Coordinates of N, CA, C and O in Angstrom, one line a residue:
X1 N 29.7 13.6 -13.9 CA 29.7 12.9 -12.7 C 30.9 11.9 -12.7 O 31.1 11.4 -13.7
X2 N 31.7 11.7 -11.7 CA 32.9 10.9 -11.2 C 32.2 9.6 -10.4 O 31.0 9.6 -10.0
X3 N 33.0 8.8 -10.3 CA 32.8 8.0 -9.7 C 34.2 7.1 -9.3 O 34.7 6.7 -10.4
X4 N 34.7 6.7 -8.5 CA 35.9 5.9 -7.8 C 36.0 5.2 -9.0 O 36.9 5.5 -9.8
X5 N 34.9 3.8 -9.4 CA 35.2 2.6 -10.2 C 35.0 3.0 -11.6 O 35.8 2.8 -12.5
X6 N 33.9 3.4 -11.9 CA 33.6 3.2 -13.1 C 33.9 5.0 -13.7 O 34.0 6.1 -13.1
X7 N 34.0 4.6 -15.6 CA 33.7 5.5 -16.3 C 32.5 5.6 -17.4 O 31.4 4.9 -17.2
X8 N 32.6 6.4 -18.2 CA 31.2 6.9 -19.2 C 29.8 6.8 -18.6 O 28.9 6.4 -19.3
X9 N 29.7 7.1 -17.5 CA 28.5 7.0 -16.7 C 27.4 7.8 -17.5 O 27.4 8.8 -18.3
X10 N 26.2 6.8 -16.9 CA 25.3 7.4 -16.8 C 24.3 7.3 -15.9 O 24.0 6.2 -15.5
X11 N 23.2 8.7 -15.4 CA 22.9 8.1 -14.3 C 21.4 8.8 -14.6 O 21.6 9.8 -15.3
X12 N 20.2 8.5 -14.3 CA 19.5 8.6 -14.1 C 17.9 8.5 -12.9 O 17.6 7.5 -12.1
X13 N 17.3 9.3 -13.0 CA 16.2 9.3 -12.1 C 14.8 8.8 -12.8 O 14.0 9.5 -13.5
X14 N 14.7 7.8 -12.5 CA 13.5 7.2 -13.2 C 11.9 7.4 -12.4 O 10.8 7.3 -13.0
X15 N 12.0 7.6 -11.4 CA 10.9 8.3 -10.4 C 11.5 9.2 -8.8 O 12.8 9.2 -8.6
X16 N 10.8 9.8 -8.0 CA 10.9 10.4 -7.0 C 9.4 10.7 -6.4 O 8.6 11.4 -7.1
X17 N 9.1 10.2 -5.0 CA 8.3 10.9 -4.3 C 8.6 11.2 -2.8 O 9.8 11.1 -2.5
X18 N 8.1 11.4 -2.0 CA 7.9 12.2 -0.6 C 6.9 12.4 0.1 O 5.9 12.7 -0.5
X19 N 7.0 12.4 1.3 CA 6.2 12.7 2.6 C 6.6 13.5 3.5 O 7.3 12.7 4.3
X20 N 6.5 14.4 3.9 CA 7.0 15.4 4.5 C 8.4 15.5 4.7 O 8.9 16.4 4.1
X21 N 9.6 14.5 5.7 CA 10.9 14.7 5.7 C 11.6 13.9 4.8 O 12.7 14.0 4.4
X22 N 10.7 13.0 4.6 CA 11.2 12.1 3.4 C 11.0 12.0 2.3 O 9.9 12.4 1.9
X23 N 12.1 11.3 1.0 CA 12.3 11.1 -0.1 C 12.5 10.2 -0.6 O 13.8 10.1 -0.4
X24 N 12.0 9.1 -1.4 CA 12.9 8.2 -2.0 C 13.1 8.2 -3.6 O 12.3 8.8 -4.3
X25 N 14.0 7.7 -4.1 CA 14.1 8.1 -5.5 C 14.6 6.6 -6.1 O 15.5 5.9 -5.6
X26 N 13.9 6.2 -7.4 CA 14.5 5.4 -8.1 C 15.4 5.6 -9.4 O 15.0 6.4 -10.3
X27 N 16.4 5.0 -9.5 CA 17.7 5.3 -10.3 C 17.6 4.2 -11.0 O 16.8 3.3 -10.8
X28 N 18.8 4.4 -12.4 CA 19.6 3.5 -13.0 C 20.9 4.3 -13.1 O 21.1 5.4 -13.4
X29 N 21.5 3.4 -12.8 CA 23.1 3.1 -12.9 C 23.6 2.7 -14.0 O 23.1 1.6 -14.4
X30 N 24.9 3.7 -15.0 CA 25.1 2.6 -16.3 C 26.5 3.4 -16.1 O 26.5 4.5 -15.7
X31 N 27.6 2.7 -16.4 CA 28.7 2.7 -16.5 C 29.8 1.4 -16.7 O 29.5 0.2 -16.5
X32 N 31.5 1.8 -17.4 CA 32.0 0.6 -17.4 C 32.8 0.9 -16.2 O 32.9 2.0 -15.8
X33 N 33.3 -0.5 -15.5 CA 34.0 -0.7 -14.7 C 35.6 -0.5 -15.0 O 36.3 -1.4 -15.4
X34 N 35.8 0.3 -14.9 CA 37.6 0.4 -15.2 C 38.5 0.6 -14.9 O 39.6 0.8 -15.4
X35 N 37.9 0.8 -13.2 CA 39.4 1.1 -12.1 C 38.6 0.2 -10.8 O 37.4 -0.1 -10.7
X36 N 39.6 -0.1 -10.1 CA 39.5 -1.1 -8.9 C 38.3 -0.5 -8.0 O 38.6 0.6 -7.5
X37 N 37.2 -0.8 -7.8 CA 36.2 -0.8 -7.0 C 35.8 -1.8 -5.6 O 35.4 -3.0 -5.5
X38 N 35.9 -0.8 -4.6 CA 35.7 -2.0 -3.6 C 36.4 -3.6 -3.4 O 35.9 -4.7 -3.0
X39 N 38.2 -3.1 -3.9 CA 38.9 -4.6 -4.4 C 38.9 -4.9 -5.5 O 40.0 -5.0 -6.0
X40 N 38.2 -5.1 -6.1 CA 37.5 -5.9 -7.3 C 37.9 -4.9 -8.7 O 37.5 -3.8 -9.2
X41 N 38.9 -6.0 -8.9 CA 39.3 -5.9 -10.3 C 39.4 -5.1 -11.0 O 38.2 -5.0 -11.2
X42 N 40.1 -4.2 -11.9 CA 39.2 -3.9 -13.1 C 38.4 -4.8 -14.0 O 39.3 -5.6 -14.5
X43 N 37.2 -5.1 -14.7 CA 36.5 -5.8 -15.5 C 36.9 -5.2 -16.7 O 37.6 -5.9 -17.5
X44 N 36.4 -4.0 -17.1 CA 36.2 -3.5 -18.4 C 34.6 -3.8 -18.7 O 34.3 -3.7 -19.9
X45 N 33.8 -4.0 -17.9 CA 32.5 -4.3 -18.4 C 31.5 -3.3 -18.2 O 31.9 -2.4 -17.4
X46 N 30.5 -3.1 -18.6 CA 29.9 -2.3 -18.6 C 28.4 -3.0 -17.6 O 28.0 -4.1 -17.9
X47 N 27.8 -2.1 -16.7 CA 27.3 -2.3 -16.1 C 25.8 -1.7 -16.0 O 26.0 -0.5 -15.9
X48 N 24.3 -2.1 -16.1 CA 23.4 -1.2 -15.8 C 22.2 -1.8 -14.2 O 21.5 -2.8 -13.9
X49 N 22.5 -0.7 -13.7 CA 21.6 -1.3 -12.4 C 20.5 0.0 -12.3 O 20.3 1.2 -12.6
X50 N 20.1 -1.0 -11.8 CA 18.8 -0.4 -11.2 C 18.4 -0.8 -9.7 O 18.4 -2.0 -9.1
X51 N 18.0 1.2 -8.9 CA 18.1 0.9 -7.2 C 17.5 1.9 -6.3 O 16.9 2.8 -6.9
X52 N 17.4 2.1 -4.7 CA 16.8 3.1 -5.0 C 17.5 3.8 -3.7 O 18.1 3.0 -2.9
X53 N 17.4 4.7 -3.4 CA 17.8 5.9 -2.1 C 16.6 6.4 -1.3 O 15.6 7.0 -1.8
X54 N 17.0 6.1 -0.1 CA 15.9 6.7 0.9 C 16.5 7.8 1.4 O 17.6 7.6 1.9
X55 N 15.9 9.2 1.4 CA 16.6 10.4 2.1 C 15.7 10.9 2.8 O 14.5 11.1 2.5
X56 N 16.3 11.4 4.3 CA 15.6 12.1 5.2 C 16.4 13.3 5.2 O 17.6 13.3 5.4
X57 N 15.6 14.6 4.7 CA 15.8 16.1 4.7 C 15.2 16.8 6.3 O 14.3 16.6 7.1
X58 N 16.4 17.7 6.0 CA 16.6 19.1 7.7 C 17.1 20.1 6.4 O 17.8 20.0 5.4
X59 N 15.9 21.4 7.0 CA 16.1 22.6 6.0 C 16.8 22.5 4.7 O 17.9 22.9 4.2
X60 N 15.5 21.8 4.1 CA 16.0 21.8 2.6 C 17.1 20.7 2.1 O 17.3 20.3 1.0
X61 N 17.6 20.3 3.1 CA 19.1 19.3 2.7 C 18.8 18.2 3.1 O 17.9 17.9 3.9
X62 N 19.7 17.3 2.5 CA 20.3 16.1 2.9 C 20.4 15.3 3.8 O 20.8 14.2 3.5
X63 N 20.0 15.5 5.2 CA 20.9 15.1 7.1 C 20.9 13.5 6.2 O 21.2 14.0 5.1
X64 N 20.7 12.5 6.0 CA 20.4 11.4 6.4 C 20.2 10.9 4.6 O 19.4 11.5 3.9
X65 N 21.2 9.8 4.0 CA 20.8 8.7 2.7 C 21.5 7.7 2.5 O 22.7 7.5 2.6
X66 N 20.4 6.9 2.1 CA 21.0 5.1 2.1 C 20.8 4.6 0.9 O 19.8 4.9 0.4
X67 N 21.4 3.8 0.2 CA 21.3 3.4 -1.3 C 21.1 2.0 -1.4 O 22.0 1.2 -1.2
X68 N 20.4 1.8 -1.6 CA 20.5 0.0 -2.6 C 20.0 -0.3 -3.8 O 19.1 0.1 -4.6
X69 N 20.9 -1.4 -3.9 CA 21.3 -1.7 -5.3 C 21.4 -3.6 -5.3 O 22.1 -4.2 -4.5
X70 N 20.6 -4.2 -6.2 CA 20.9 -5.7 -6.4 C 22.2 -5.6 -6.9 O 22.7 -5.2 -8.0
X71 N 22.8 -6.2 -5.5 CA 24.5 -6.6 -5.5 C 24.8 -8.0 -6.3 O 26.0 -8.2 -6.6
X72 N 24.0 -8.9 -6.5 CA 23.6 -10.3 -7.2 C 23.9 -10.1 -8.9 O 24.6 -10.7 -9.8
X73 N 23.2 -9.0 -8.9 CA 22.9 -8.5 -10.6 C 24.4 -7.9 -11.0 O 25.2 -8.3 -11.9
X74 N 24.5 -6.7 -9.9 CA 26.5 -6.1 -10.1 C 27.1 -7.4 -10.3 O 27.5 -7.8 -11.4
X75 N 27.1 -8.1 -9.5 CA 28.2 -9.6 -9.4 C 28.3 -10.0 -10.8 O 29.1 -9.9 -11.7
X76 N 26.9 -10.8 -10.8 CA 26.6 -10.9 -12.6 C 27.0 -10.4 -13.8 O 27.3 -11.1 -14.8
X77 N 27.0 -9.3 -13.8 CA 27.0 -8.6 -14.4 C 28.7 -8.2 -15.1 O 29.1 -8.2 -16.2
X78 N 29.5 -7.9 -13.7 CA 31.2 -8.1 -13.9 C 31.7 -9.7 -13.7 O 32.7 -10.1 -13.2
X79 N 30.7 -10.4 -14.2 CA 30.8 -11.7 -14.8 C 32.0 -12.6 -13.3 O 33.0 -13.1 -13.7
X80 N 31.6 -12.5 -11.9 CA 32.3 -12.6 -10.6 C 31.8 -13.9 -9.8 O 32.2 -14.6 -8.9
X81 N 30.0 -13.9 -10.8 CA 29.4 -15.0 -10.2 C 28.9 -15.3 -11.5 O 28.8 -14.5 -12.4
X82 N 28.5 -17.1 -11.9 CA 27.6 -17.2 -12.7 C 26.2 -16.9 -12.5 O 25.4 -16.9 -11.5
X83 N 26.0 -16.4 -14.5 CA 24.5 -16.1 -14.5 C 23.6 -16.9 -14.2 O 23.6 -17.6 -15.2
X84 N 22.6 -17.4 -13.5 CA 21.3 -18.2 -13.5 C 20.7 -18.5 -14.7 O 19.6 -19.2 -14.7

């Protein structure tokens, strides 16, 4: 898997369920930051999130997906904001 910012990824599906056209799925996100993402810097840091995707399916596929992710914790995390 590729990704714009980060390398050594890793990605995972930690659950998935559904109701007829819909799906949502919970992830973790783990990767270092080491090319410019969204502006922002290279860090060099390594990152793990946790988030989730709502998908509405048409014949089997994809039409429709939205992702979120605690953007607070990313911040934190590439050390952009202090930790609490």
């Amino acid at each position: 898997m590729r990704h714009p910012g980060f390398a050594n990824i890793e990605f995972s599906i930690n659950d998935i369920f559904g109701q007829a056209d819909k799906l949502v799925t919970w992830r973790t996100f783990k990767g270092n930051h080491m090319r410019e993402f969204f502006g922002i810097v290279p860090t060099g840091r390594r990152i793990v999130l946790e988030g989730a995707t709502l998908m509405r399916m048409n014949d089997c596929k994809i039409a429709e997906e939205r992702d979120f992710f605690d953007n607070f914790t990313f911040m934190q995390q590439l050390r952009l904001i202090a930790e609490a």
